[in-house]
Amino acid sequence: MITLGILALVLLDLFARFEPRVAVSILLSGLTLGAIYFLVSSGLSLIFGLMDVLNFAHGVLFMAGAYIGYAFYASGFGQSMDSNLRFLIAILVGGASGALLGGIMEFALIRPLYQRPIYQVLLTLGLTFVGTEIIKAIWGTVGYFMETPKFFNTNSPNCPSPSLLDFLADNCSSILILGRPFPSYRLFVILFGVLVFVGMITLLQKTRIGIVIRAGVQDAEMVQALGVNVRRVFTGVFALGTGLAGMGGVIAAPIIGVNLAMGQEFLLQGFIAVVIGGMGSLVGATAGALLLGLARAIGDQLVLSGLQLPWMEQALSLSPSIARASTVLIMALVLLVRPAGLFGKKD
Amino acid sequence: MKIIRENAPALALIGAMVLFPFAISLLTGEPIDAGTPKFWQGMLAQVFILAVYAISYDLLMGYAGILSFGHAMFFGAGGYVVGILLKHAGWSLPAATLAVILSAAALSLLIGVTALRVQGVYLTMVTLAFAQMMFVISEATDFREWTGAEDGLQSIPVPAWLSPTHQRLTFYFVSLAFCILSYYLVRRITQSPTGRVLVAIRENELRARAIGYNTFVYKLVAMVVAGIMAALAGMMNALWNLNANPNMLATSTTINALLMTIIGGAGTLSGPLLGAAFIHLLGYGLNVAFGPRWPLLFGLVYVAIVLFLPYGFMGAWRSWLLKRRLKM
């Protein structure tokens, strides 16, 4: 309810401030960012909900997925392949490497520490450090730019595509939405986020393993007592969460590039999304990610166009870093009003 | 006499540290304010500063059980406040020191009141987010005039009598005194009734509250004291480097505090001291031996210690002592 209320207020203000087509494209940018945040925060939230582990290495796995996916996408042995197919496989490779690394991490390093909760956090933080150094050693400190595949990047005379249907025929890099061009790849990111969300909900609500996971979130010991091998479920969920993060890294790469700062940045936004939404709830993590994405998009637009408050003569213009910093304030506000987050259980 | 006997190891260590510059000068035959003696004075001065930073973190983590991942923000804030006041506002050092203390108190109160509303890992995330906000602001181009944005605040005018380049020996003794004073202060706190309550909160907050302590206030006190100490350490660090840069506010600086505390042994006061010395000197050694790849080795050492030596050097030492006593 509260979330819907906030959302309605934000939207009203957005449409009052900008003309509709600008507002719509800000909204879409927000959804794009939200979809990427969702890929990070959903895993964080599930892992925390099930095994009470706050995974600080999530950002590094996000980054590792991006680097490995990029390496596959840009490297020689895949170059002869069609770029669309290469991109698809790169997403899978990123996801698989995230899942594999996460699974090994849980199995080998975190499992001995379930008796000492605080040390898991310390360990995952240390792994962040190690992971970043390893990536630095392999790929160096310079960032890379990842091109979008041909499906979203074809030049033709009738670009930008006037509508979604036309886009399917000419594959332009942007599509006109209410007469304003919007990158087609970003629409794909939104679609991908929605698909993953639907997939996760189906997995959690409709399958047997989903029932076990949800029961485990409620009380892992009880599930163990009922004869389920909870440890194996733990490893599986950990791998699932980090796999989503790795996939998210590849998906995000064409938008933000591949660099050493991305892990930390997205880990932090993932945390903020999870805190806003409430730990351990998939819906909460999703709502938090969306709110955060919208806030970032609106914030970026505001600092870009300058913030003019009624009593100011001149618009206050700031750098994008201020918009980045302001998301923390949103989190602080939510915490002050509802310490358990918007969808969290009160305890 | 009793006091001296009880604190013999500490006094011996202080004595050794006071004599250290002269001893090295005698050993190498070089003058005290040049060459090898000067270099090692610098190394140890940095160890003293880092030790204060680590001790302040240990007060939070080891004693009160507050796992904050935003400690770098106080360290960096101290550096930036003193830098801006000395360079742009032209304040004197004592006035700037007072300003560092006051601003650190205000900042830690603000963060404490917000972050201590939540517990456990939530607090960890919230403090990390605040620290990251400060980091982003320090890099923001809007305040380039004042903070120098991503280049950092360069060439802070340190008073001539304390200049780390020309008056290295003075700087050495000032940072030694700073370290001893901070150590003594934190020891008084941890041995006071307040310190006992902090340990009680770490062990079982619910019970501490049930006994009738307002745990929020006690945790806030720990946060403010640790914040002020970290800010002062950050100030000394800025004076030593003659600059304050965004890296002081970065997560790696918090990790550094964690490393020193964990490796030395959390919940003891000599642990962080030992950890600071170990990390700074080992880091220097690894840097000489392996070049820019050394943080990787460092991270691996850290992971190994978390896995196999959870109570650090001091913990391992104490359990070894205990075992030996049981055998006798």
XYZ file of C-alpha atoms in Angstrom:
675
model
C 0.000 0.000 0.000
C 2.670 2.462 1.079
C 4.744 1.523 -1.934
C 1.846 2.162 -4.275
C 1.200 5.485 -2.574
C 4.814 6.614 -2.945
C 4.846 5.418 -6.526
C 1.673 7.339 -7.372
C 3.045 10.524 -5.816
C 6.335 10.189 -7.683
C 4.551 9.577 -10.971
C 2.216 12.530 -10.480
C 5.151 14.807 -9.783
C 7.025 13.406 -12.764
C 4.208 14.120 -15.195
C 3.625 17.559 -13.707
C 7.282 18.476 -14.092
C 8.007 17.168 -17.579
C 5.980 16.775 -20.740
C 4.531 13.241 -21.141
C 7.022 11.884 -23.662
C 9.999 12.955 -21.567
C 8.326 11.503 -18.499
C 7.734 8.198 -20.281
C 11.321 7.901 -21.369
C 12.516 8.682 -17.836
C 10.167 5.975 -16.609
C 11.576 3.485 -19.083
C 15.151 4.345 -18.097
C 14.157 3.792 -14.504
C 12.659 0.423 -15.338
C 15.846 -0.567 -17.174
C 17.989 0.261 -14.178
C 15.409 -1.376 -11.932
C 15.618 -4.594 -13.961
C 19.391 -4.734 -13.499
C 19.143 -3.926 -9.797
C 16.526 -6.659 -9.541
C 18.950 -9.254 -10.929
C 21.363 -8.365 -8.134
C 18.945 -7.778 -5.272
C 16.791 -10.877 -5.814
C 19.766 -13.170 -5.271
C 21.000 -11.193 -2.272
C 17.565 -11.302 -0.720
C 16.984 -15.030 -1.330
C 20.396 -15.979 0.025
C 19.898 -13.877 3.107
C 16.370 -15.134 3.627
C 17.338 -18.784 3.424
C 20.715 -18.979 5.127
C 21.144 -15.625 6.867
C 24.310 -14.943 4.904
C 24.855 -11.405 3.769
C 26.841 -11.986 0.625
C 29.276 -9.125 0.123
C 30.857 -11.049 -2.726
C 27.682 -10.653 -4.774
C 29.022 -7.543 -6.485
C 32.242 -9.268 -7.426
C 30.326 -12.179 -8.942
C 28.216 -9.673 -10.877
C 31.454 -8.194 -12.157
C 33.022 -11.604 -12.824
C 29.957 -12.564 -14.873
C 30.302 -9.368 -16.885
C 34.028 -9.881 -17.523
C 33.715 -13.557 -18.442
C 30.659 -12.932 -20.616
C 32.444 -10.056 -22.290
C 35.570 -12.128 -22.835
C 33.466 -14.754 -24.569
C 31.532 -12.177 -26.587
C 34.582 -10.293 -27.797
C 37.166 -13.047 -27.984
C 38.422 -14.745 -31.103
C 36.932 -18.205 -30.851
C 33.380 -16.940 -30.864
C 33.951 -14.213 -33.437
C 32.865 -16.277 -36.419
C 29.485 -16.806 -34.794
C 26.509 -14.560 -35.362
C 26.610 -11.701 -32.838
C 23.068 -12.350 -31.599
C 23.845 -15.972 -30.861
C 27.162 -14.959 -29.299
C 25.340 -12.521 -27.038
C 22.835 -15.130 -25.960
C 25.590 -17.574 -25.157
C 27.522 -14.815 -23.373
C 24.524 -14.280 -21.087
C 24.419 -17.998 -20.369
C 28.181 -18.142 -19.854
C 28.031 -15.185 -17.454
C 25.187 -16.795 -15.540
C 26.881 -20.181 -15.454
C 30.192 -18.764 -14.247
C 28.417 -16.752 -11.550
C 26.527 -19.858 -10.448
C 29.617 -22.053 -10.513
C 31.803 -19.611 -8.586
C 29.013 -18.962 -6.095
C 28.339 -22.661 -5.632
C 31.992 -23.447 -5.018
C 32.249 -20.515 -2.638
C 29.301 -21.667 -0.570
C 30.391 -25.282 -0.564
C 34.038 -24.774 0.243
C 34.269 -21.573 2.250
C 30.960 -20.470 3.717
C 29.679 -23.872 4.801
C 32.270 -24.313 7.590
C 31.233 -20.934 8.989
C 27.494 -21.398 9.585
C 28.288 -21.694 13.302
C 30.005 -18.307 13.345
C 27.615 -15.872 11.640
C 29.717 -12.697 11.804
C 32.625 -14.462 10.158
C 30.626 -15.217 7.022
C 30.301 -11.506 6.414
C 34.004 -11.016 7.069
C 34.804 -13.870 4.720
C 32.641 -12.662 1.850
C 34.137 -9.201 2.249
C 37.607 -10.717 1.999
C 36.539 -12.620 -1.100
C 35.456 -9.304 -2.634
C 38.985 -8.110 -2.144
C 40.529 -11.278 -3.586
C 38.079 -11.443 -6.502
C 38.695 -7.847 -7.524
C 42.441 -8.420 -7.432
C 42.143 -11.559 -9.552
C 40.027 -9.752 -12.133
C 42.526 -6.913 -12.110
C 45.359 -9.401 -12.653
C 43.619 -11.044 -15.615
C 41.971 -8.154 -17.412
C 43.963 -5.159 -16.174
C 42.621 -1.921 -14.780
C 41.193 -0.427 -17.972
C 37.489 -0.802 -18.599
C 35.951 -2.311 -21.710
C 33.044 -1.260 -23.817
C 30.668 -4.016 -24.870
C 28.722 -3.507 -28.075
C 25.106 -4.492 -28.317
C 24.467 -7.441 -30.653
C 23.262 -6.940 -34.195
C 19.656 -7.496 -33.215
C 19.683 -4.144 -31.412
C 22.240 -2.387 -33.547
C 21.509 -2.342 -37.251
C 21.677 0.764 -39.379
C 18.924 1.266 -41.869
C 17.405 4.361 -43.536
C 14.173 4.210 -41.570
C 15.857 4.378 -38.147
C 14.805 5.004 -35.446
C 12.057 2.435 -35.773
C 8.676 4.101 -35.573
C 7.118 1.255 -33.555
C 7.871 -2.017 -31.828
C 6.539 -4.031 -34.775
C 8.751 -2.144 -37.195
C 11.701 -2.765 -34.889
C 11.300 -6.507 -35.326
C 11.815 -5.989 -39.049
C 14.626 -3.392 -39.105
C 16.412 -3.932 -35.714
C 17.275 -0.273 -35.174
C 19.284 0.756 -32.154
C 16.445 2.918 -30.952
C 12.682 2.978 -31.152
C 10.425 6.004 -31.201
C 8.206 6.089 -28.145
C 5.686 8.946 -28.233
C 7.967 10.501 -30.828
C 11.127 10.306 -28.707
C 13.837 7.748 -29.537
C 14.604 5.193 -26.820
C 17.380 2.577 -27.056
C 15.891 -0.753 -28.096
C 18.426 -2.698 -26.055
C 17.084 -1.134 -22.882
C 13.607 -2.371 -23.732
C 15.121 -5.836 -24.001
C 16.663 -5.434 -20.534
C 13.237 -4.582 -19.120
C 11.723 -7.598 -20.863
C 14.514 -9.804 -19.560
C 13.921 -8.577 -16.013
C 10.210 -9.311 -16.291
C 10.922 -12.796 -17.637
C 13.329 -13.587 -14.810
C 10.828 -12.275 -12.285
C 8.067 -14.459 -13.700
C 10.441 -17.414 -13.795
C 11.468 -16.927 -10.176
C 7.890 -16.547 -8.985
C 6.920 -19.710 -10.866
C 9.883 -21.537 -9.403
C 9.103 -20.432 -5.875
C 5.326 -20.863 -6.002
C 4.666 -23.763 -8.340
C 7.490 -26.265 -7.992
C 8.440 -28.664 -5.240
C 11.894 -27.171 -4.866
C 10.230 -23.763 -4.541
C 8.137 -25.038 -1.651
C 11.303 -26.313 0.029
C 13.005 -22.941 -0.439
C 10.052 -20.999 0.936
C 9.787 -23.384 3.865
C 13.528 -23.009 4.424
C 13.187 -19.236 4.583
C 10.598 -19.730 7.332
C 12.587 -22.286 9.319
C 15.532 -24.144 7.845
C 15.965 -26.487 10.813
C 12.383 -27.681 10.608
C 12.803 -28.467 6.909
C 15.919 -30.421 7.732
C 14.000 -32.334 10.385
C 11.406 -33.253 7.785
C 14.030 -35.134 5.834
C 15.133 -32.608 3.222
C 18.845 -32.166 2.651
C 18.877 -28.453 3.461
C 22.596 -28.083 2.903
C 22.149 -29.076 -0.723
C 19.301 -26.586 -1.081
C 21.541 -23.913 0.427
C 24.230 -24.508 -2.175
C 21.623 -24.562 -4.921
C 20.016 -21.279 -3.880
C 23.395 -19.656 -3.430
C 24.352 -20.703 -6.946
C 20.986 -19.534 -8.274
C 21.390 -16.110 -6.680
C 24.963 -15.591 -7.814
C 24.056 -16.963 -11.231
C 21.399 -14.282 -11.588
C 23.996 -11.705 -10.576
C 26.474 -13.016 -13.159
C 23.793 -12.882 -15.816
C 22.918 -9.369 -14.685
C 26.528 -8.375 -15.216
C 26.446 -9.411 -18.859
C 23.052 -7.784 -19.392
C 24.271 -4.537 -17.852
C 27.590 -4.510 -19.708
C 26.385 -2.908 -22.983
C 24.842 -0.072 -20.945
C 27.445 0.657 -18.277
C 30.528 -0.987 -19.779
C 32.763 -3.538 -18.104
C 35.000 -2.061 -15.422
C 36.387 -2.610 -11.942
C 34.010 -0.174 -10.256
C 30.828 -1.917 -11.368
C 30.894 -4.630 -8.696
C 30.998 -2.271 -5.763
C 28.477 0.079 -7.319
C 25.862 -2.580 -8.030
C 26.434 -4.417 -4.759
C 25.651 -1.199 -2.971
C 22.543 -0.506 -5.031
C 21.498 -4.111 -4.474
C 21.862 -3.624 -0.719
C 19.872 -0.434 -0.803
C 17.138 -2.135 -2.846
C 17.024 -5.041 -0.407
C 16.940 -2.774 2.624
C 14.149 -0.694 1.100
C 12.165 -3.779 0.130
C 12.835 -5.890 3.192
C 15.247 -8.805 3.486
C 14.200 -12.286 2.470
C 11.246 -11.367 0.298
C 11.428 -11.670 -3.479
C 8.578 -9.218 -3.980
C 10.292 -6.815 -1.618
C 13.580 -7.071 -3.491
C 11.750 -6.444 -6.756
C 9.826 -3.446 -5.428
C 13.004 -2.029 -3.892
C 14.909 -2.459 -7.155
C 12.167 -0.756 -9.157
C 11.821 2.151 -6.731
C 15.577 2.607 -6.708
C 15.811 2.450 -10.492
C 13.101 5.068 -10.857
C 14.716 7.253 -8.224
C 18.038 7.086 -10.023
C 16.501 7.877 -13.403
C 14.534 10.813 -12.027
C 17.524 12.013 -10.027
C 19.773 11.893 -13.072
C 17.228 13.830 -15.090
C 16.813 16.407 -12.326
C 20.507 17.083 -11.931
C 20.864 17.192 -15.688
C 18.132 19.733 -16.249
C 18.859 21.522 -12.985
C 16.712 21.587 -9.919
C 14.526 24.654 -9.640
C 12.728 25.019 -6.374
C 10.056 27.741 -6.076
C 12.205 30.169 -4.089
C 15.241 29.907 -6.331
C 15.972 32.355 -9.058
C 18.399 30.139 -10.856
C 18.138 26.404 -11.283
C 20.578 24.466 -9.124
C 22.705 22.349 -11.379
C 24.717 19.477 -9.971
C 26.858 16.605 -11.181
C 25.426 13.063 -11.540
C 27.392 11.947 -8.472
C 24.926 13.837 -6.321
C 22.083 11.763 -7.763
C 24.131 8.652 -6.992
C 24.625 9.746 -3.418
C 20.989 10.664 -2.926
C 19.766 7.056 -3.171
C 21.384 6.474 0.208
C 19.152 9.173 1.645
C 16.096 7.347 0.326
C 17.264 4.269 2.170
C 17.807 6.235 5.362
C 14.286 7.651 5.089
C 12.711 4.229 4.614
C 14.685 2.868 7.554
C 13.569 5.683 9.800
C 9.922 5.088 8.973
C 9.980 1.281 8.678
C 13.161 -0.377 9.964
C 12.121 -3.754 8.520
C 11.718 -2.407 4.994
C 8.547 -2.020 2.960
C 7.792 -5.740 2.636
C 9.771 -7.063 5.579
C 8.337 -8.890 8.518
C 8.272 -6.864 11.698
C 10.162 -8.435 14.526
C 55.958 0.451 42.389
C 52.908 -1.763 41.937
C 51.747 0.210 38.932
C 55.123 -0.158 37.280
C 55.271 -3.881 37.898
C 51.758 -4.460 36.572
C 52.343 -2.543 33.391
C 55.900 -3.656 32.826
C 55.452 -4.968 29.259
C 53.612 -1.837 28.141
C 56.176 0.462 29.738
C 59.007 -1.525 28.208
C 57.356 -1.208 24.794
C 56.912 2.545 25.215
C 60.522 2.861 26.299
C 61.673 0.863 23.303
C 59.620 3.033 20.971
C 61.036 6.231 22.502
C 64.592 4.939 22.158
C 63.987 3.395 18.745
C 65.029 6.365 16.524
C 68.253 6.823 18.504
C 69.007 3.112 18.473
C 68.616 2.867 14.717
C 70.754 5.934 14.271
C 73.464 4.361 16.426
C 73.239 1.020 14.618
C 73.471 2.408 11.112
C 75.766 5.280 12.018
C 73.602 7.663 10.023
C 72.328 10.979 11.438
C 68.953 10.782 13.120
C 67.136 13.019 10.642
C 68.229 11.420 7.377
C 68.546 8.120 5.558
C 67.504 4.842 7.185
C 66.606 6.236 10.630
C 64.326 8.823 9.021
C 62.679 6.174 6.851
C 61.943 3.887 9.786
C 60.644 6.748 11.881
C 58.180 7.340 9.074
C 57.169 3.682 8.885
C 56.533 3.502 12.611
C 54.712 6.830 12.693
C 52.327 5.392 10.111
C 51.950 2.240 12.208
C 51.022 4.371 15.246
C 48.403 6.266 13.257
C 46.945 3.086 11.788
C 46.980 1.487 15.238
C 44.732 4.242 16.595
C 42.404 3.729 13.658
C 42.349 -0.027 14.298
C 41.799 0.418 18.046
C 38.853 2.706 17.390
C 37.386 0.036 15.123
C 38.006 -2.625 17.726
C 36.061 -0.619 20.285
C 33.050 -0.884 17.990
C 33.473 -4.388 16.668
C 35.445 -6.220 19.320
C 33.858 -4.695 22.409
C 30.372 -3.462 21.519
C 29.823 -6.055 18.781
C 28.751 -3.412 16.268
C 29.909 -4.553 12.845
C 30.134 -1.289 10.951
C 31.395 -1.236 7.381
C 31.480 2.527 7.261
C 34.403 3.280 9.511
C 36.402 4.768 6.652
C 33.971 7.661 6.564
C 35.216 8.968 9.917
C 38.844 8.423 8.951
C 38.316 10.291 5.690
C 36.188 12.989 7.282
C 38.996 13.781 9.722
C 41.450 14.090 6.861
C 39.183 16.285 4.778
C 38.114 18.576 7.627
C 41.670 19.300 8.695
C 42.764 19.682 5.083
C 40.021 22.099 4.139
C 40.394 24.157 7.317
C 44.173 24.429 7.064
C 44.320 25.022 3.346
C 41.227 27.018 2.471
C 40.154 28.600 5.742
C 43.669 29.244 7.039
C 42.907 27.988 10.548
C 45.619 27.104 13.038
C 46.256 23.435 13.772
C 44.795 23.412 17.326
C 41.607 25.080 16.123
C 41.379 22.645 13.220
C 41.894 19.708 15.606
C 39.020 20.941 17.724
C 36.907 21.269 14.593
C 37.796 17.692 13.603
C 36.665 16.430 16.998
C 33.412 18.386 16.908
C 32.544 17.480 13.338
C 33.362 13.817 13.932
C 31.135 13.841 17.005
C 28.314 15.395 14.995
C 28.757 12.969 12.104
C 28.917 9.888 14.303
C 25.859 11.039 16.249
C 23.955 11.476 13.019
C 25.047 8.120 11.589
C 24.594 6.416 14.940
C 21.069 7.653 15.483
C 20.068 6.440 12.018
C 22.063 3.224 11.723
C 21.564 1.984 15.275
C 17.832 1.804 14.657
C 18.571 -1.453 12.895
C 20.712 -4.364 13.990
C 23.076 -6.994 12.753
C 23.647 -7.158 9.039
C 21.225 -4.313 8.404
C 23.510 -2.037 10.340
C 26.435 -3.310 8.315
C 24.691 -2.459 5.067
C 23.432 0.906 6.238
C 26.849 2.034 7.451
C 28.397 0.834 4.196
C 25.846 2.848 2.249
C 26.540 6.017 4.253
C 30.264 5.606 3.765
C 29.760 5.083 0.066
C 27.683 8.251 -0.071
C 30.559 10.196 1.480
C 32.951 8.570 -0.973
C 30.803 9.595 -3.943
C 30.497 13.138 -2.610
C 34.260 13.388 -2.125
C 34.676 12.509 -5.797
C 31.888 14.792 -7.002
C 33.064 17.525 -9.320
C 30.678 20.048 -7.743
C 33.043 20.696 -4.857
C 36.306 20.574 -6.801
C 37.322 23.957 -5.404
C 37.230 22.610 -1.866
C 37.955 18.893 -2.082
C 39.881 18.592 -5.331
C 37.358 15.940 -6.490
C 38.996 12.691 -7.603
C 42.530 14.130 -7.351
C 42.089 14.688 -3.643
C 43.002 17.689 -1.569
C 46.679 18.214 -2.316
C 49.480 19.997 -0.438
C 47.899 20.697 2.919
C 49.974 23.401 4.657
C 51.179 21.595 7.778
C 52.753 23.899 10.412
C 56.525 23.948 10.066
C 57.247 22.473 13.516
C 55.262 19.314 12.655
C 56.256 18.940 9.012
C 56.716 15.205 8.345
C 59.399 15.928 5.763
C 61.573 18.392 7.713
C 60.759 17.590 11.335
C 60.382 13.839 11.033
C 61.526 13.133 14.597
C 58.948 15.550 16.035
C 56.263 13.936 13.936
C 57.385 10.545 15.171
C 57.059 11.531 18.814
C 53.747 13.315 18.270
C 52.231 10.246 16.650
C 53.721 8.009 19.346
C 52.129 10.192 22.023
C 48.883 10.199 20.080
C 48.928 6.410 19.956
C 49.739 5.986 23.663
C 47.072 8.472 24.711
C 44.422 6.832 22.534
C 45.349 3.395 23.791
C 45.155 4.573 27.382
C 41.822 6.293 26.798
C 40.231 3.243 25.208
C 41.638 1.040 27.950
C 40.041 3.267 30.561
C 36.753 3.060 28.684
C 36.785 -0.702 28.252
C 37.671 -1.236 31.918
C 35.011 1.172 33.135
C 31.438 0.118 33.929
C 30.454 1.517 30.523
C 32.926 -0.827 28.867
C 31.466 -3.775 30.754
C 28.006 -2.851 29.535
C 29.336 -2.712 25.971
C 30.673 -6.251 26.318
C 27.346 -7.318 27.793
C 25.601 -5.858 24.747
C 27.937 -7.790 22.468
C 27.259 -11.030 24.290
C 23.513 -10.669 24.667
C 21.804 -7.407 23.918
C 18.369 -8.607 24.956
C 19.586 -9.531 28.405
C 21.479 -6.270 28.800
C 18.258 -4.450 28.018
C 16.309 -6.668 30.380
C 18.688 -5.781 33.219
C 17.715 -2.183 32.599
C 20.452 -0.656 30.490
C 19.472 1.642 27.683
C 21.562 -0.239 25.153
C 20.927 2.312 22.406
C 22.672 5.056 24.394
C 25.642 2.820 25.201
C 26.061 1.810 21.578
C 25.785 5.451 20.556
C 28.548 6.351 23.019
C 30.784 3.645 21.555
C 30.021 4.920 18.076
C 30.849 8.543 18.944
C 34.088 7.685 20.738
C 35.191 5.406 17.907
C 34.161 8.020 15.342
C 36.178 10.779 17.008
C 39.255 8.567 17.369
C 39.073 7.430 13.776
C 38.704 11.037 12.637
C 41.772 12.059 14.632
C 43.699 9.168 13.109
C 42.500 10.323 9.693
C 43.679 13.820 10.539
C 47.144 12.539 11.469
C 47.195 10.490 8.288
C 46.352 13.573 6.217
C 49.095 15.550 7.970
C 51.549 12.749 7.277
C 50.648 12.462 3.585
C 50.099 16.219 3.210
C 46.882 15.347 1.397
C 43.405 13.930 1.825
C 42.012 11.830 -1.004
C 38.824 9.894 -1.791
C 40.711 6.667 -1.184
C 40.654 7.464 2.531
C 36.866 7.152 2.359
C 36.779 4.042 0.180
C 35.575 0.637 1.338
C 39.139 -0.638 1.167
C 40.015 1.645 4.076
C 37.270 0.040 6.151
C 38.521 -3.378 5.095
C 41.940 -2.306 6.276
C 40.584 -1.586 9.755
C 38.844 -4.942 9.740
C 42.014 -6.712 8.649
C 44.138 -5.130 11.357
C 41.557 -5.879 14.036
C 40.827 -9.449 12.956
C 44.428 -10.428 12.333
C 45.556 -9.030 15.658
C 42.549 -10.339 17.533
C 39.232 -8.561 18.018
C 38.106 -7.756 21.529
C 41.624 -7.168 22.850
C 43.443 -3.869 22.783
C 46.897 -5.153 21.988
C 45.426 -7.092 19.052
C 44.771 -4.086 16.815
C 48.170 -2.619 17.718
C 49.845 -5.831 16.669
C 47.604 -6.075 13.600
C 48.447 -2.542 12.498
C 52.157 -3.186 12.788
C 51.871 -6.559 11.073
C 49.784 -5.276 8.178
C 51.754 -2.127 7.533
C 55.132 -3.803 7.695
C 54.014 -6.950 5.865
C 52.325 -4.803 3.229
C 55.566 -2.911 2.770
C 57.534 -6.149 2.543
C 55.129 -7.733 0.067
C 55.135 -4.585 -2.005
C 58.907 -4.721 -2.236
C 58.840 -8.443 -3.019
C 55.872 -8.804 -5.353
C 55.141 -5.338 -6.697
C 51.578 -4.233 -7.375
C 50.150 -7.785 -7.077
C 50.561 -7.869 -3.311
C 46.950 -7.053 -2.332
C 45.953 -10.430 -3.762
C 48.292 -12.258 -1.388
C 47.022 -10.064 1.368
C 43.428 -10.985 0.655
C 44.320 -14.667 0.696
C 46.078 -14.294 4.047
C 42.989 -12.542 5.360
C 40.633 -15.280 4.128
C 42.879 -17.924 5.650
C 42.894 -16.120 8.997
C 39.094 -15.785 9.004
C 38.793 -19.497 8.288
C 41.496 -20.940 10.495
C 42.511 -18.359 13.095
C 39.205 -16.703 13.990
C 40.480 -14.941 17.093
C 43.632 -13.573 15.517
C 47.160 -13.639 16.871
C 46.167 -12.564 20.361
C 43.448 -15.219 20.503
C 45.831 -17.932 19.344
C 48.459 -16.751 21.842
C 45.997 -16.759 24.723
C 44.648 -20.207 23.947
C 48.221 -21.490 23.683
C 49.000 -20.010 27.117
C 45.847 -21.568 28.517
C 46.702 -24.976 27.130
C 50.210 -24.820 28.524
C 48.909 -23.864 31.951
C 46.418 -26.739 31.894
C 49.171 -29.214 31.105
C 51.413 -28.066 33.942
